[in-house]
Short mmCIF file of N, CA and C in Angstrom, two decimals:
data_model
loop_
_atom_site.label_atom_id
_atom_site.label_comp_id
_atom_site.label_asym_id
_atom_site.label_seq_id
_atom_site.Cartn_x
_atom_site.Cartn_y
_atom_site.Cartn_z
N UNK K 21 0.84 -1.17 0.00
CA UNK K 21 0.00 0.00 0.00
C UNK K 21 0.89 1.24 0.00
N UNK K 22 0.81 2.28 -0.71
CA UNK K 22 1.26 3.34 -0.98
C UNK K 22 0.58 4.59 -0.55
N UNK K 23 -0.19 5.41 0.88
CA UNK K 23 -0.73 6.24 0.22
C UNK K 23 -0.41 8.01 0.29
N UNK K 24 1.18 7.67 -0.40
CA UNK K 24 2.19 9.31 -0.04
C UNK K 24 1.43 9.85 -1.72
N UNK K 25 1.46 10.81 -1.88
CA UNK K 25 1.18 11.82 -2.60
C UNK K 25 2.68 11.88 -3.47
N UNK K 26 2.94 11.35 -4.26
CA UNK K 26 3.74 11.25 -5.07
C UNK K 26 4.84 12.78 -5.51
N UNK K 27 4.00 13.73 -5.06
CA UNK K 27 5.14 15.31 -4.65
C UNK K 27 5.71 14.64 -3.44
N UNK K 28 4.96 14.13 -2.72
CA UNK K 28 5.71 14.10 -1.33
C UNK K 28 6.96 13.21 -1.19
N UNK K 29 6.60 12.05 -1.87
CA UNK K 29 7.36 10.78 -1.97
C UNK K 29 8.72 11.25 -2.52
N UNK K 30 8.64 11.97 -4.25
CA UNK K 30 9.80 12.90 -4.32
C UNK K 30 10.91 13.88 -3.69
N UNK K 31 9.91 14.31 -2.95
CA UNK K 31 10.21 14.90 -2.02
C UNK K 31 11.51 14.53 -1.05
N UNK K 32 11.09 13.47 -0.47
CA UNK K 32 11.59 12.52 0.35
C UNK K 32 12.61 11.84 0.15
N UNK K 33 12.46 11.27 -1.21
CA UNK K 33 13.88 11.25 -2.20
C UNK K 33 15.04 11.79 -2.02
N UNK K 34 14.33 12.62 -2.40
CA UNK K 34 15.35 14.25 -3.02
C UNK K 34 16.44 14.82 -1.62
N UNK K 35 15.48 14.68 -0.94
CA UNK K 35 16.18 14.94 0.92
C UNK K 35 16.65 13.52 1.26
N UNK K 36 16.73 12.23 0.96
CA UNK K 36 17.17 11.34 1.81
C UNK K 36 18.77 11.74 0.61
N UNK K 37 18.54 12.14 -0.56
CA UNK K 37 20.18 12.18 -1.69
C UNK K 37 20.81 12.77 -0.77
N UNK K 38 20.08 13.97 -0.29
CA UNK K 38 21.18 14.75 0.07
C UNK K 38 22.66 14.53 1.10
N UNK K 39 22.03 13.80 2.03
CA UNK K 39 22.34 13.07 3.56
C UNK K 39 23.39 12.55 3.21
N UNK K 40 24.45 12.95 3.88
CA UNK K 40 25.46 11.45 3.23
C UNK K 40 25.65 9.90 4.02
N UNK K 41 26.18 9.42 3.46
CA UNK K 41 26.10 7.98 3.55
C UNK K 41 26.19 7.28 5.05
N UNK K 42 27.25 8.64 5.96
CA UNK K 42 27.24 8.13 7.22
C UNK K 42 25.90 8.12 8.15
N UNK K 43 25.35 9.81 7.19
CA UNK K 43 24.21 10.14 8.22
C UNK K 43 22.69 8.65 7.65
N UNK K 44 22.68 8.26 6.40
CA UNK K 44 22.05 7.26 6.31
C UNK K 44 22.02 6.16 7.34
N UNK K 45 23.17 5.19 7.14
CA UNK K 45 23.75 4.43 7.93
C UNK K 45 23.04 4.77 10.01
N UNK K 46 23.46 5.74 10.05
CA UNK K 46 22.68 6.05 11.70
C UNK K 46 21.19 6.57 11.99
N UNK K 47 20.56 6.50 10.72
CA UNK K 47 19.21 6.61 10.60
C UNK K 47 18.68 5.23 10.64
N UNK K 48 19.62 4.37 10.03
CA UNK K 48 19.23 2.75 9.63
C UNK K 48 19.33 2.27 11.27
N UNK K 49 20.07 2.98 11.80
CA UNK K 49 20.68 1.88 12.90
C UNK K 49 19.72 2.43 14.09
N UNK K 50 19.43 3.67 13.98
CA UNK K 50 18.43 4.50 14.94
C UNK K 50 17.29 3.44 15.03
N UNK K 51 16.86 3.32 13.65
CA UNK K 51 15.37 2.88 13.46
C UNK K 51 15.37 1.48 13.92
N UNK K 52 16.59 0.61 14.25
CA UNK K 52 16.77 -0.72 14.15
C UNK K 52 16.50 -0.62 15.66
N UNK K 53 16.98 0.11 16.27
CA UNK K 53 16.99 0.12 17.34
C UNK K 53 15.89 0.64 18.05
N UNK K 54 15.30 1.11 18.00
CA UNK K 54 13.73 1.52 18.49
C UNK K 54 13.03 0.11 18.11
N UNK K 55 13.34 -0.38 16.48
CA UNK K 55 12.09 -1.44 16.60
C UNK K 55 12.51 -2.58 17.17
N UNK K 56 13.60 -2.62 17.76
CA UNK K 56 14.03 -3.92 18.61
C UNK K 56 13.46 -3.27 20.32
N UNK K 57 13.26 -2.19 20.97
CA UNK K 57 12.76 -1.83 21.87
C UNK K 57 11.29 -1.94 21.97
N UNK K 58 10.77 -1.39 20.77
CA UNK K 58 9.26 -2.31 20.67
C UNK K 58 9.09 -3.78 20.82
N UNK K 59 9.81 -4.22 19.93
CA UNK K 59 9.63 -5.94 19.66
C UNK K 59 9.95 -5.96 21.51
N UNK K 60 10.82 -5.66 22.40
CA UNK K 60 11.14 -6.17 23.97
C UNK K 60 10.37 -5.82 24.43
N UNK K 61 9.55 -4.60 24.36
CA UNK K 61 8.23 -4.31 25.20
C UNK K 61 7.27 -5.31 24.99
N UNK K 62 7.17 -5.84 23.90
CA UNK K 62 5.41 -6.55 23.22
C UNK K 62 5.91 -7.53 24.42
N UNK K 63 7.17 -7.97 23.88
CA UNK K 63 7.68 -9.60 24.63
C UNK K 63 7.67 -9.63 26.09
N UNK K 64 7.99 -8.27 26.73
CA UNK K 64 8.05 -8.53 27.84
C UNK K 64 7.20 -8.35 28.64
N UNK K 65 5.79 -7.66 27.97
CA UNK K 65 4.21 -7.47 28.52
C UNK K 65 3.50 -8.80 28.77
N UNK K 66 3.73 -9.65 28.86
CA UNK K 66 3.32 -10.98 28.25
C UNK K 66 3.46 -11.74 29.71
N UNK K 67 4.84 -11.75 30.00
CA UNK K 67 4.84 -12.32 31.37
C UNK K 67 6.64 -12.43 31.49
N UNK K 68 6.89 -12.53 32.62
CA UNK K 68 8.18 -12.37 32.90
C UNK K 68 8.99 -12.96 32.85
N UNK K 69 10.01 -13.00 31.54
CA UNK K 69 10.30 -13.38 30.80
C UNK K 69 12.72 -13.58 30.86
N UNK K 70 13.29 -14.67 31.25
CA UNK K 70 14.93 -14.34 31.65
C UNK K 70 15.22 -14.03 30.95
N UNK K 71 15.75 -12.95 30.91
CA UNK K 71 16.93 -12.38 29.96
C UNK K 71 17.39 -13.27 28.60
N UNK K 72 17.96 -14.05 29.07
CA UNK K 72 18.13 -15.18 27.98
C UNK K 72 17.04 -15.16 27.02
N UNK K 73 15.67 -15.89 27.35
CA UNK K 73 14.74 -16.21 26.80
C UNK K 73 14.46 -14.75 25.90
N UNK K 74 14.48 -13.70 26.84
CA UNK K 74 14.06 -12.67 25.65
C UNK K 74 14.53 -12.68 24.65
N UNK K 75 15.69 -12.95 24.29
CA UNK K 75 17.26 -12.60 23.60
C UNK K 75 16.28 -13.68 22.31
N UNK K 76 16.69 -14.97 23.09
CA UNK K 76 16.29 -15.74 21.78
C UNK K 76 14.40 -15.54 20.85
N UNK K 77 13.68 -14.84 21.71
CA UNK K 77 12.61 -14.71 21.29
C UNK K 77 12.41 -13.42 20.31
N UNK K 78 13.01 -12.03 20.52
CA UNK K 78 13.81 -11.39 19.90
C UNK K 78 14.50 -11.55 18.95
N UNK K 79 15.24 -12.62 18.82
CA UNK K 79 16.30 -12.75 17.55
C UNK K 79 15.02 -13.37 16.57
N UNK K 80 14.10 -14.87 17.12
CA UNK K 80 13.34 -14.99 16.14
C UNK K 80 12.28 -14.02 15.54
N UNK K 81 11.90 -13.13 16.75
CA UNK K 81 11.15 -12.18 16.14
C UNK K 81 11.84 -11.76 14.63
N UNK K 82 13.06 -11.29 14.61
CA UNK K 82 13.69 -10.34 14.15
C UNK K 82 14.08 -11.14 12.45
N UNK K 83 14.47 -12.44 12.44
CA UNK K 83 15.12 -13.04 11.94
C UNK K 83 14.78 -14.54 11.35
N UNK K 84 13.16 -14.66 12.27
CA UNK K 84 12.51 -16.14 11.29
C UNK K 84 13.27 -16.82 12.00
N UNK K 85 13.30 -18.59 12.07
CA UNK K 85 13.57 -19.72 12.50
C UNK K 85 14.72 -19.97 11.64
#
């Protein structure tokens, strides 16, 4: 599903060229990292859960069997 406004999407483009490659790279790693803090919240709402166990429930989240 797509539903950006195709100025906008350009847009977005046009500003991610600009960025250079390092500032990409720590946008990638920003975002990786928040959605691995989500994925530990869902997991750890659930019930209380060792360290360990998160780790590996986490990685499959992240990564399939």
């Amino acid at each position: 599903m797509n539903d950006t406004e195709p100025k906008i999407e350009q847009k977005v483009k046009e500003l991610m060229r600009k960025k250079t490659s390092e500032d990409r790279l720590k946008m990638g790693c920003s975002m990786f990292s928040f959605s691995k803090t989500i994925i530990q919240s869902s997991l750890q709402g659930t019930k209380n859960i060792h360290p360990s166990e998160l780790k590996k429930k986490l990685f499959l989240r992240l990564y399939g069997k």
